[in-house]
Short mmCIF file of C-alpha atoms and ligand atoms in Angstrom, two decimals:
data_model
loop_
_atom_site.label_atom_id
_atom_site.label_comp_id
_atom_site.label_asym_id
_atom_site.label_seq_id
_atom_site.Cartn_x
_atom_site.Cartn_y
_atom_site.Cartn_z
CA MET Z 13 -1.90 37.43 -11.56
CA ASP Z 14 1.55 37.49 -10.06
CA ARG Z 15 2.25 36.42 -6.55
CA ILE Z 16 3.19 39.98 -5.12
CA ARG Z 17 0.05 41.55 -6.55
CA PHE Z 18 -2.05 38.68 -5.33
CA GLN Z 19 -0.52 39.21 -1.81
CA ARG Z 20 -1.52 42.92 -1.88
CA ALA Z 21 -4.97 42.05 -3.05
CA VAL Z 22 -5.46 39.49 -0.32
CA ARG Z 23 -4.18 42.34 2.21
CA TRP Z 24 -6.73 44.76 0.84
CA LEU Z 25 -9.48 42.14 0.98
CA GLY Z 26 -8.49 41.55 4.70
CA VAL Z 27 -8.91 45.39 5.46
CA LEU Z 28 -12.23 45.38 3.60
CA LEU Z 29 -13.44 42.24 5.53
CA ALA Z 30 -12.49 43.56 8.87
CA ALA Z 31 -14.48 46.63 8.08
CA VAL Z 32 -17.53 44.62 7.11
CA LEU Z 33 -17.09 42.47 10.25
CA ALA Z 34 -16.97 45.50 12.53
CA VAL Z 35 -20.58 46.32 11.55
CA PRO Z 36 -22.67 45.24 14.38
CA THR Z 37 -24.68 42.11 13.65
CA GLN Z 38 -27.84 40.66 14.87
CA PRO Z 39 -27.76 39.86 18.39
CA ALA Z 40 -26.81 36.10 19.10
CA ALA Z 41 -30.24 35.65 21.01
CA ALA Z 42 -32.18 36.38 17.73
CA GLN Z 43 -30.56 33.37 16.02
CA GLU Z 44 -32.29 29.93 16.21
CA PHE Z 45 -30.28 26.98 17.09
CA THR Z 46 -32.11 23.62 16.38
CA PRO Z 47 -31.10 19.96 16.68
CA GLY Z 48 -29.69 18.18 13.68
CA SER Z 49 -31.82 15.24 12.19
CA ALA Z 50 -31.30 11.91 13.75
CA GLY Z 51 -30.94 10.26 10.03
CA LEU Z 52 -30.67 11.51 6.49
CA GLY Z 53 -33.83 9.49 5.32
CA ASP Z 54 -32.12 6.81 3.17
CA PRO Z 55 -35.02 4.66 1.93
CA PHE Z 56 -33.50 1.56 3.55
CA PHE Z 57 -31.43 2.87 6.43
CA PRO Z 58 -33.30 6.16 7.41
CA LEU Z 59 -31.34 6.53 10.62
CA ALA Z 60 -28.03 6.04 8.99
CA GLY Z 61 -25.95 9.43 9.06
CA ASN Z 62 -27.27 12.43 10.75
CA GLY Z 63 -28.31 15.96 9.62
CA GLY Z 64 -26.74 19.43 10.69
CA TYR Z 65 -23.07 18.90 9.99
CA ASP Z 66 -20.45 17.46 7.70
CA VAL Z 67 -17.45 15.62 8.72
CA GLY Z 68 -14.04 16.55 7.25
CA HIS Z 69 -11.79 14.39 9.02
CA TYR Z 70 -11.74 11.23 11.45
CA SER Z 71 -8.76 10.57 13.73
CA LEU Z 72 -9.33 7.14 15.07
CA ALA Z 73 -6.90 5.92 17.86
CA PHE Z 74 -7.49 2.55 19.60
CA SER Z 75 -6.14 -0.38 21.10
CA TYR Z 76 -7.38 -3.83 20.53
CA ASP Z 77 -6.44 -7.08 22.39
CA PRO Z 78 -7.67 -10.26 20.41
CA ALA Z 79 -7.56 -12.30 23.73
CA THR Z 80 -10.08 -9.95 25.51
CA ARG Z 81 -11.74 -8.67 22.33
CA VAL Z 82 -11.89 -5.18 24.07
CA LEU Z 83 -11.38 -2.11 21.82
CA ASP Z 84 -10.48 0.98 23.75
CA GLY Z 85 -10.39 4.02 21.75
CA THR Z 86 -10.46 7.76 21.18
CA ALA Z 87 -12.19 9.13 18.07
CA THR Z 88 -11.69 12.74 17.11
CA LEU Z 89 -13.98 14.16 14.54
CA THR Z 90 -13.44 17.42 12.75
CA ALA Z 91 -16.74 18.72 11.33
CA THR Z 92 -18.55 21.87 9.99
CA ALA Z 93 -21.82 22.88 11.10
CA THR Z 94 -24.40 23.15 8.14
CA GLN Z 95 -27.07 24.78 10.32
CA ASN Z 96 -27.11 26.55 13.66
CA LEU Z 97 -26.79 23.40 15.83
CA SER Z 98 -28.13 23.01 19.34
CA ARG Z 99 -27.62 19.36 19.30
CA PHE Z 100 -26.37 16.65 16.92
CA ASP Z 101 -26.22 12.78 16.62
CA LEU Z 102 -23.30 10.43 15.90
CA ASP Z 103 -23.96 6.74 14.96
CA LEU Z 104 -22.49 4.48 17.52
CA ARG Z 105 -23.58 0.97 18.50
CA GLY Z 106 -22.66 -0.42 21.89
CA PHE Z 107 -19.47 0.76 23.86
CA ASP Z 108 -19.24 2.68 27.07
CA ILE Z 109 -18.68 6.35 26.61
CA GLU Z 110 -15.76 7.49 28.69
CA ARG Z 111 -15.27 11.00 27.70
CA LEU Z 112 -17.06 13.24 25.34
CA THR Z 113 -16.09 16.86 24.49
CA VAL Z 114 -17.11 19.31 21.74
CA ASN Z 115 -14.48 22.05 21.19
CA GLY Z 116 -12.60 20.92 24.29
CA SER Z 117 -15.66 21.48 26.67
CA ALA Z 118 -17.49 18.45 28.26
CA ALA Z 119 -20.83 17.81 26.28
CA SER Z 120 -23.73 15.97 27.54
CA TYR Z 121 -25.14 13.10 25.76
CA THR Z 122 -27.86 10.33 25.60
CA ARG Z 123 -27.99 6.96 23.83
CA GLU Z 124 -30.96 5.94 21.69
CA GLY Z 125 -30.43 2.70 19.67
CA GLN Z 126 -27.53 3.49 17.25
CA GLU Z 127 -27.90 7.17 17.97
CA LEU Z 128 -25.43 8.94 20.14
CA VAL Z 129 -27.23 12.28 20.82
CA ILE Z 130 -24.87 15.05 21.87
CA THR Z 131 -25.58 18.50 23.14
CA PRO Z 132 -22.72 20.84 23.37
CA SER Z 133 -22.29 23.38 25.97
CA ALA Z 134 -22.95 26.11 23.56
CA GLY Z 135 -24.72 26.19 20.25
CA LEU Z 136 -22.54 25.77 16.97
CA PRO Z 137 -23.13 28.34 14.39
CA ALA Z 138 -23.69 27.34 10.84
CA GLY Z 139 -20.51 27.21 9.07
CA ALA Z 140 -18.31 26.82 12.26
CA VAL Z 141 -15.77 24.15 12.29
CA PHE Z 142 -15.97 21.96 15.49
CA ARG Z 143 -14.07 19.15 17.03
CA VAL Z 144 -15.81 16.18 18.85
CA VAL Z 145 -13.75 13.84 20.99
CA VAL Z 146 -15.27 10.62 21.95
CA GLY Z 147 -13.54 8.19 24.48
CA TYR Z 148 -15.08 4.99 24.38
CA SER Z 149 -14.39 1.22 25.20
CA GLY Z 150 -15.92 -2.19 25.16
CA VAL Z 151 -16.24 -5.37 23.15
CA PRO Z 152 -17.37 -4.31 19.56
CA GLU Z 153 -21.12 -5.75 18.73
CA VAL Z 154 -21.12 -7.65 15.72
CA ILE Z 155 -23.97 -6.17 13.58
CA THR Z 156 -26.48 -8.39 11.72
CA ASP Z 157 -27.84 -7.14 8.43
CA PRO Z 158 -31.47 -7.29 6.93
CA ASP Z 159 -30.05 -10.05 4.50
CA GLU Z 160 -28.65 -11.97 7.76
CA SER Z 161 -24.87 -11.31 6.94
CA ILE Z 162 -22.73 -10.14 9.58
CA GLU Z 163 -20.51 -7.00 9.67
CA GLY Z 164 -18.66 -4.49 11.76
CA PHE Z 165 -15.61 -5.36 13.87
CA VAL Z 166 -16.02 -9.05 13.54
CA PRO Z 167 -13.52 -11.27 15.68
CA THR Z 168 -11.48 -13.87 14.02
CA ASP Z 169 -9.16 -16.59 15.71
CA ASP Z 170 -6.20 -14.08 15.54
CA GLY Z 171 -7.89 -10.76 15.28
CA ALA Z 172 -10.81 -8.98 13.63
CA PHE Z 173 -12.19 -8.84 10.14
CA VAL Z 174 -13.52 -5.11 9.69
CA VAL Z 175 -16.12 -4.43 7.30
CA GLY Z 176 -19.04 -1.71 7.25
CA GLU Z 177 -21.25 -2.09 4.13
CA PRO Z 178 -24.05 -0.95 4.76
CA GLN Z 179 -24.02 -0.16 8.53
CA GLY Z 180 -21.12 -1.63 10.37
CA SER Z 181 -18.93 1.21 10.97
CA PRO Z 182 -20.86 2.37 13.96
CA GLY Z 183 -19.95 -0.87 15.44
CA TRP Z 184 -16.27 0.16 15.83
CA TYR Z 185 -16.19 3.89 15.76
CA PRO Z 186 -18.68 7.16 15.99
CA ALA Z 187 -19.47 8.16 12.55
CA ASN Z 188 -21.82 10.04 10.51
CA ASP Z 189 -22.59 6.76 8.82
CA ASN Z 190 -23.94 7.87 5.48
CA PRO Z 191 -22.12 7.35 2.05
CA ARG Z 192 -22.81 11.07 1.35
CA ASP Z 193 -20.46 12.36 4.14
CA LYS Z 194 -17.01 11.45 2.73
CA ALA Z 195 -13.99 12.35 4.90
CA THR Z 196 -10.39 11.80 5.20
CA TYR Z 197 -9.16 9.50 7.98
CA ASP Z 198 -6.13 8.60 9.99
CA PHE Z 199 -5.80 5.46 12.16
CA THR Z 200 -3.56 5.00 15.01
CA VAL Z 201 -3.94 1.24 16.25
CA THR Z 202 -2.17 -0.53 18.98
CA VAL Z 203 -1.97 -4.24 19.16
CA PRO Z 204 -0.04 -7.02 20.97
CA ALA Z 205 3.44 -7.41 18.84
CA GLY Z 206 3.07 -9.95 16.19
CA ILE Z 207 -0.35 -8.59 14.94
CA THR Z 208 -0.66 -6.57 11.89
CA VAL Z 209 -3.15 -3.90 11.46
CA MET Z 210 -4.40 -3.04 7.86
CA ALA Z 211 -6.25 0.23 7.57
CA ASN Z 212 -7.06 2.39 4.67
CA GLY Z 213 -4.42 4.49 2.91
CA VAL Z 214 -0.68 4.64 3.26
CA LEU Z 215 1.12 3.10 6.28
CA ALA Z 216 2.97 6.05 7.84
CA ALA Z 217 4.57 4.52 10.93
CA ARG Z 218 4.97 1.25 12.66
CA THR Z 219 6.60 1.11 15.89
CA THR Z 220 6.98 -1.61 18.69
CA ALA Z 221 7.60 -0.93 22.39
CA GLY Z 222 6.98 -3.02 25.52
CA GLY Z 223 5.43 -5.81 23.58
CA ARG Z 224 3.03 -3.77 21.66
CA THR Z 225 2.99 -2.35 18.09
CA THR Z 226 1.34 0.64 16.91
CA PHE Z 227 0.37 1.21 13.17
CA VAL Z 228 -0.44 4.60 11.73
CA TRP Z 229 -2.32 4.66 8.47
CA ARG Z 230 -3.40 7.69 6.62
CA ASN Z 231 -6.28 7.87 4.14
CA THR Z 232 -6.02 11.16 2.54
CA SER Z 233 -8.73 10.92 -0.24
CA PRO Z 234 -12.42 11.33 0.64
CA MET Z 235 -14.00 8.19 2.07
CA ALA Z 236 -17.31 7.03 2.74
CA PRO Z 237 -17.65 5.73 6.35
CA TYR Z 238 -18.62 2.29 5.48
CA LEU Z 239 -15.53 1.68 3.47
CA ALA Z 240 -13.14 2.16 6.41
CA THR Z 241 -11.28 -0.84 7.80
CA ALA Z 242 -8.81 -1.75 10.44
CA THR Z 243 -8.50 -5.52 9.75
CA LEU Z 244 -5.94 -7.10 11.87
CA GLY Z 245 -4.46 -10.32 12.83
CA ARG Z 246 -1.45 -12.59 11.76
CA PHE Z 247 -0.31 -11.31 8.21
CA ASP Z 248 2.50 -11.56 6.01
CA LEU Z 249 2.70 -7.96 4.55
CA THR Z 250 4.38 -7.36 1.32
CA GLN Z 251 4.86 -3.65 0.06
CA TYR Z 252 5.77 -2.64 -3.50
CA THR Z 253 5.23 0.25 -5.77
CA LEU Z 254 3.29 -0.10 -8.91
CA PRO Z 255 5.00 1.27 -12.05
CA SER Z 256 2.64 4.42 -11.85
CA GLY Z 257 4.15 5.05 -8.41
CA ILE Z 258 1.38 3.98 -6.31
CA PRO Z 259 2.22 2.13 -3.25
CA SER Z 260 0.68 -1.37 -2.84
CA TYR Z 261 0.19 -3.19 0.47
CA VAL Z 262 -0.79 -6.97 0.28
CA ALA Z 263 -1.32 -8.74 3.63
CA VAL Z 264 -2.16 -12.44 3.59
CA ASP Z 265 -3.03 -14.75 6.41
CA PRO Z 266 -0.02 -17.24 6.45
CA THR Z 267 -2.38 -20.07 7.36
CA LEU Z 268 -3.94 -19.80 3.92
CA PRO Z 269 -2.76 -21.76 1.01
CA THR Z 270 -0.67 -19.54 -1.54
CA GLY Z 271 -1.61 -18.96 -5.00
CA ASN Z 272 -0.66 -16.57 -7.97
CA VAL Z 273 -3.84 -14.78 -8.04
CA LEU Z 274 -2.45 -11.68 -5.94
CA ARG Z 275 0.43 -11.09 -8.54
CA LYS Z 276 -2.24 -10.05 -10.93
CA LEU Z 277 -3.19 -7.12 -8.95
CA PRO Z 278 -0.76 -4.68 -10.72
CA ASP Z 279 -1.99 -5.65 -14.17
CA MET Z 280 -5.63 -5.30 -13.01
CA VAL Z 281 -4.98 -1.72 -11.90
CA GLU Z 282 -3.18 -0.78 -15.13
CA PHE Z 283 -6.18 -2.36 -17.26
CA TYR Z 284 -8.86 -0.57 -15.30
CA THR Z 285 -6.87 2.63 -15.51
CA SER Z 286 -6.51 2.24 -19.28
CA ILE Z 287 -10.44 1.97 -19.67
CA TYR Z 288 -11.75 3.91 -16.71
CA GLY Z 289 -9.14 6.66 -16.29
CA PRO Z 290 -6.67 7.40 -13.48
CA TYR Z 291 -6.71 5.21 -10.43
CA PRO Z 292 -8.36 7.48 -7.83
CA PHE Z 293 -6.45 6.77 -4.45
CA GLU Z 294 -3.09 7.21 -2.79
CA ALA Z 295 -2.66 3.52 -2.42
CA VAL Z 296 -3.77 0.06 -3.39
CA GLY Z 297 -3.57 -3.52 -2.10
CA ALA Z 298 -5.44 -6.40 -0.74
CA VAL Z 299 -6.01 -7.96 2.69
CA VAL Z 300 -6.73 -11.73 2.50
CA ASP Z 301 -7.77 -13.22 5.88
CA ASP Z 302 -9.34 -16.43 7.00
CA ALA Z 303 -12.91 -15.43 8.01
CA PRO Z 304 -15.19 -18.04 6.80
CA GLU Z 305 -17.69 -16.78 9.58
CA VAL Z 306 -18.11 -13.61 7.47
CA GLY Z 307 -18.26 -15.30 4.06
CA TYR Z 308 -17.96 -12.34 1.80
CA SER Z 309 -15.21 -9.88 0.66
CA LEU Z 310 -15.55 -5.95 0.60
CA GLU Z 311 -14.06 -3.26 -1.55
CA THR Z 312 -12.66 -1.31 1.51
CA GLN Z 313 -11.00 1.74 0.22
CA THR Z 314 -7.49 1.32 -1.11
CA LYS Z 315 -7.34 -2.17 -0.03
CA PRO Z 316 -10.19 -4.54 -0.34
CA VAL Z 317 -10.53 -7.20 2.35
CA PHE Z 318 -11.04 -10.79 1.30
CA TYR Z 319 -12.39 -13.50 3.70
CA ARG Z 320 -10.49 -16.26 1.83
CA MET Z 321 -7.81 -16.42 -0.95
CA PRO Z 322 -9.84 -14.81 -3.84
CA ASP Z 323 -10.19 -16.23 -7.18
CA GLU Z 324 -9.31 -13.83 -10.09
CA ALA Z 325 -12.78 -12.62 -10.78
CA THR Z 326 -13.43 -11.67 -7.19
CA LEU Z 327 -9.95 -9.79 -7.24
CA ALA Z 328 -10.94 -8.05 -10.33
CA HIS Z 329 -14.29 -7.21 -9.01
CA GLU Z 330 -12.98 -5.63 -5.84
CA ILE Z 331 -10.26 -3.72 -7.46
CA SER Z 332 -12.79 -2.28 -9.98
CA HIS Z 333 -14.89 -0.91 -7.17
CA MET Z 334 -12.07 1.64 -6.41
CA TRP Z 335 -13.50 3.62 -9.35
CA TYR Z 336 -17.15 2.50 -9.01
CA GLY Z 337 -18.31 2.21 -5.54
CA ASP Z 338 -15.45 3.96 -3.54
CA SER Z 339 -14.61 7.12 -5.71
CA VAL Z 340 -18.08 7.27 -7.33
CA THR Z 341 -20.44 6.39 -4.63
CA LEU Z 342 -24.12 5.93 -4.56
CA THR Z 343 -26.10 8.51 -2.79
CA GLU Z 344 -28.92 6.24 -1.51
CA TRP Z 345 -28.68 2.48 -1.18
CA PRO Z 346 -31.34 1.32 -3.49
CA ASP Z 347 -29.02 2.67 -6.30
CA MET Z 348 -26.70 -0.51 -5.47
CA TRP Z 349 -26.56 -1.63 -8.95
CA LEU Z 350 -24.25 1.41 -9.83
CA HIS Z 351 -21.67 -0.30 -7.54
CA GLU Z 352 -22.35 -3.96 -8.11
CA GLY Z 353 -23.48 -3.96 -11.75
CA PHE Z 354 -20.20 -2.00 -12.66
CA ALA Z 355 -17.96 -4.44 -10.53
CA THR Z 356 -19.73 -7.49 -11.93
CA TRP Z 357 -19.35 -6.13 -15.75
CA SER Z 358 -15.71 -5.35 -14.66
CA GLU Z 359 -15.07 -9.10 -14.14
CA TRP Z 360 -16.39 -9.69 -17.58
CA ILE Z 361 -14.25 -7.09 -19.40
CA TRP Z 362 -11.13 -8.40 -17.56
CA SER Z 363 -11.92 -11.80 -18.98
CA GLU Z 364 -12.48 -10.54 -22.34
CA HIS Z 365 -9.22 -8.45 -22.13
CA LEU Z 366 -7.46 -11.59 -21.48
CA GLY Z 367 -8.96 -13.44 -24.47
CA ARG Z 368 -11.23 -15.62 -22.41
CA LYS Z 369 -14.86 -15.57 -22.23
CA SER Z 370 -16.22 -12.14 -23.64
CA ALA Z 371 -18.65 -9.81 -21.99
CA HIS Z 372 -21.02 -10.49 -24.76
CA ASN Z 373 -20.73 -14.11 -23.99
CA TRP Z 374 -21.36 -13.80 -20.27
CA PHE Z 375 -24.34 -11.69 -21.05
CA LYS Z 376 -25.68 -14.46 -23.59
CA THR Z 377 -25.06 -17.28 -21.00
CA LEU Z 378 -27.16 -15.30 -18.41
CA TYR Z 379 -29.75 -14.12 -20.76
CA ASN Z 380 -30.59 -17.79 -21.65
CA THR Z 381 -32.02 -18.15 -18.01
CA PRO Z 382 -35.83 -18.67 -18.70
CA PRO Z 383 -38.26 -16.00 -17.65
CA GLN Z 384 -39.93 -18.49 -15.37
CA GLN Z 385 -36.86 -18.32 -13.17
CA THR Z 386 -38.28 -15.34 -11.47
CA ALA Z 387 -35.63 -15.61 -8.66
CA PHE Z 388 -33.08 -14.89 -11.29
CA TRP Z 389 -34.88 -11.81 -12.87
CA THR Z 390 -36.44 -10.11 -9.70
CA PRO Z 391 -36.26 -7.89 -8.09
CA PRO Z 392 -34.97 -5.65 -10.92
CA PRO Z 393 -31.52 -4.01 -10.34
CA GLY Z 394 -32.71 -0.52 -10.14
CA ASP Z 395 -35.35 -1.21 -7.56
CA PRO Z 396 -34.36 -3.86 -4.88
CA GLY Z 397 -37.52 -3.11 -2.98
CA SER Z 398 -36.04 -3.68 0.49
CA ALA Z 399 -32.81 -3.79 2.30
CA GLU Z 400 -33.03 -7.61 2.31
CA PHE Z 401 -32.32 -7.55 -1.37
CA LEU Z 402 -29.62 -4.95 -1.44
CA PHE Z 403 -27.01 -7.79 -2.26
CA ASN Z 404 -29.39 -9.79 -4.39
CA GLY Z 405 -27.98 -11.60 -7.43
CA THR Z 406 -30.11 -9.52 -9.81
CA ILE Z 407 -28.24 -6.37 -8.48
CA TYR Z 408 -25.06 -7.94 -9.71
CA TYR Z 409 -26.01 -9.91 -12.62
CA ARG Z 410 -28.80 -7.92 -14.25
CA GLY Z 411 -26.99 -4.80 -13.31
CA ALA Z 412 -23.93 -6.03 -15.18
CA MET Z 413 -26.27 -7.20 -18.04
CA THR Z 414 -27.62 -3.65 -18.26
CA LEU Z 415 -24.15 -2.17 -18.94
CA GLN Z 416 -23.34 -4.96 -21.60
CA ALA Z 417 -26.75 -4.48 -23.23
CA LEU Z 418 -26.06 -0.61 -23.25
CA ARG Z 419 -22.71 -1.22 -24.73
CA GLU Z 420 -24.24 -3.31 -27.63
CA LYS Z 421 -26.87 -0.88 -28.24
CA ILE Z 422 -24.69 2.24 -28.39
CA GLY Z 423 -21.33 0.98 -29.42
CA ASP Z 424 -17.93 0.63 -27.83
CA GLY Z 425 -16.81 4.25 -28.49
CA ASP Z 426 -19.65 5.94 -26.77
CA PHE Z 427 -20.00 3.35 -23.94
CA PHE Z 428 -16.39 3.70 -22.82
CA GLU Z 429 -16.54 7.30 -23.21
CA ILE Z 430 -19.47 7.00 -20.76
CA LEU Z 431 -17.50 4.94 -18.37
CA ARG Z 432 -14.64 7.36 -18.32
CA ARG Z 433 -16.65 10.39 -17.85
CA TRP Z 434 -18.71 8.87 -15.06
CA ALA Z 435 -15.46 8.17 -13.12
CA ALA Z 436 -13.97 11.74 -14.03
CA GLU Z 437 -17.14 13.77 -13.53
CA HIS Z 438 -18.07 12.15 -10.09
CA ARG Z 439 -14.63 11.40 -8.74
CA TYR Z 440 -15.04 11.43 -4.83
CA GLY Z 441 -18.64 12.30 -5.32
CA ASN Z 442 -22.11 10.64 -4.76
CA VAL Z 443 -24.36 9.88 -7.65
CA ARG Z 444 -28.00 8.67 -8.51
CA THR Z 445 -29.24 6.42 -11.37
CA PRO Z 446 -31.07 9.35 -13.15
CA GLN Z 447 -27.61 10.88 -13.65
CA PHE Z 448 -26.19 7.89 -15.22
CA VAL Z 449 -29.17 7.80 -17.61
CA ALA Z 450 -28.71 11.39 -18.51
CA LEU Z 451 -24.90 11.06 -19.11
CA ALA Z 452 -25.77 8.01 -21.45
CA GLU Z 453 -28.18 9.98 -23.42
CA GLN Z 454 -25.93 13.00 -23.86
CA VAL Z 455 -23.10 10.79 -24.99
CA SER Z 456 -24.78 8.50 -27.46
CA GLY Z 457 -27.31 11.22 -28.53
CA MET Z 458 -30.01 8.46 -28.16
CA GLN Z 459 -33.28 8.63 -26.18
CA LEU Z 460 -32.73 5.79 -23.60
CA ASP Z 461 -35.60 6.10 -21.21
CA HIS Z 462 -37.21 2.87 -22.57
CA PHE Z 463 -33.95 1.09 -22.40
CA PHE Z 464 -33.10 1.79 -18.83
CA ASP Z 465 -36.85 1.33 -17.71
CA VAL Z 466 -36.76 -2.25 -19.26
CA TRP Z 467 -33.46 -3.24 -17.84
CA LEU Z 468 -33.55 -1.41 -14.40
CA TYR Z 469 -37.10 -1.23 -13.35
CA GLN Z 470 -39.34 -3.83 -14.79
CA PRO Z 471 -39.67 -6.98 -12.75
CA GLU Z 472 -39.62 -9.55 -15.51
CA LYS Z 473 -37.03 -10.62 -18.16
CA PRO Z 474 -36.28 -7.84 -20.55
CA THR Z 475 -37.29 -9.08 -24.08
CA SER Z 476 -36.95 -5.96 -26.33
CA TRP Z 477 -35.07 -2.62 -25.58
ZN1 ZN M 520 -19.17 -5.71 -5.22
#
């Protein structure tokens, strides 16, 4: 279709639509408007996320002063109603609400635990795009997880280490905090001059006036709320462009001992691109902070955050998560092995690629663990049982062993095709384990129910598969 004809067709379509719309519809009173659900029913975090709408974009603007630890912000969410909504929730923990509007009109609200329950002045019809503005301020609450790790907007001696997996994001911004509701983001963060803010995406602006610096970051690829960050503090920021044209931002806390490991980041991106397919995002990088009180690193989208200078395996692990975890994301948290098994196996294949210990030998070493060491073998990776075991070693190691066992059962050709197709067919999407099993069976032409049952769901050491 050429352009002129296309425009004419569009014009006629417009006339037709206007005619259809002119036909009187049901009176508004006949339509039911009901509240969106307070959660999305995740088995581990049933209240995380909310029903009745889908967020398209978050615009987060706030100031933060490490001296007072006060965050003062305005979050603007653009969302689409997925039902006729009389009321809906956002997830937010702590903070005073200073202003709340929906489509420019003041909305009433109540607080119930992590739920910010919002009643707009008029119902929101299904399909309507609406805008929520939340003005909020306070000292962010640090959140303790079921496994006793901490997350959220965690203060450090020079700023904050900001991580949200699995439920830390409502500790610093109002969110539909469920991995299923991906959105684009921009961040406008003002801090005392001398502090650097590292958020997701591309650095769009950095301006200093009156002793304060404002950083603007834009994340244009879909992102799950838990992968957002705005880690800030004293950082040496190095910017460069990868050979593929992707901008890279590497920030290092200057109090940390330097090393060579971060120089390997471009090679890692290139290697994983060669086996997993195109790098999924508009930027890459790393944020290396000094946050021993947090004690873990996280694959925040486009630039993972590290609580200390990472070793090579940890850097490889977090970079590989850009494909598996960030771009291809679980639908429900019990499927965590789809993130951690893949990232741990990615460490092994990086090692194999460099001619060091092969993935086969990593598998062999771990497989030698006796069955009596039940803490190594249980809970099985496909069924952590409770949120307390979400980050258990089995999810990582037995998850990775599952992939290596699959590789050895079906051969490299089919195995790598499965990995590439998994990344391509679910790019920016959400997945469940049965979809992976189905893809593996489709590509290999083999019946793999028994294989995956033994490796993912049986609580003891696999012996035949
Ligand atoms: Zn991981």
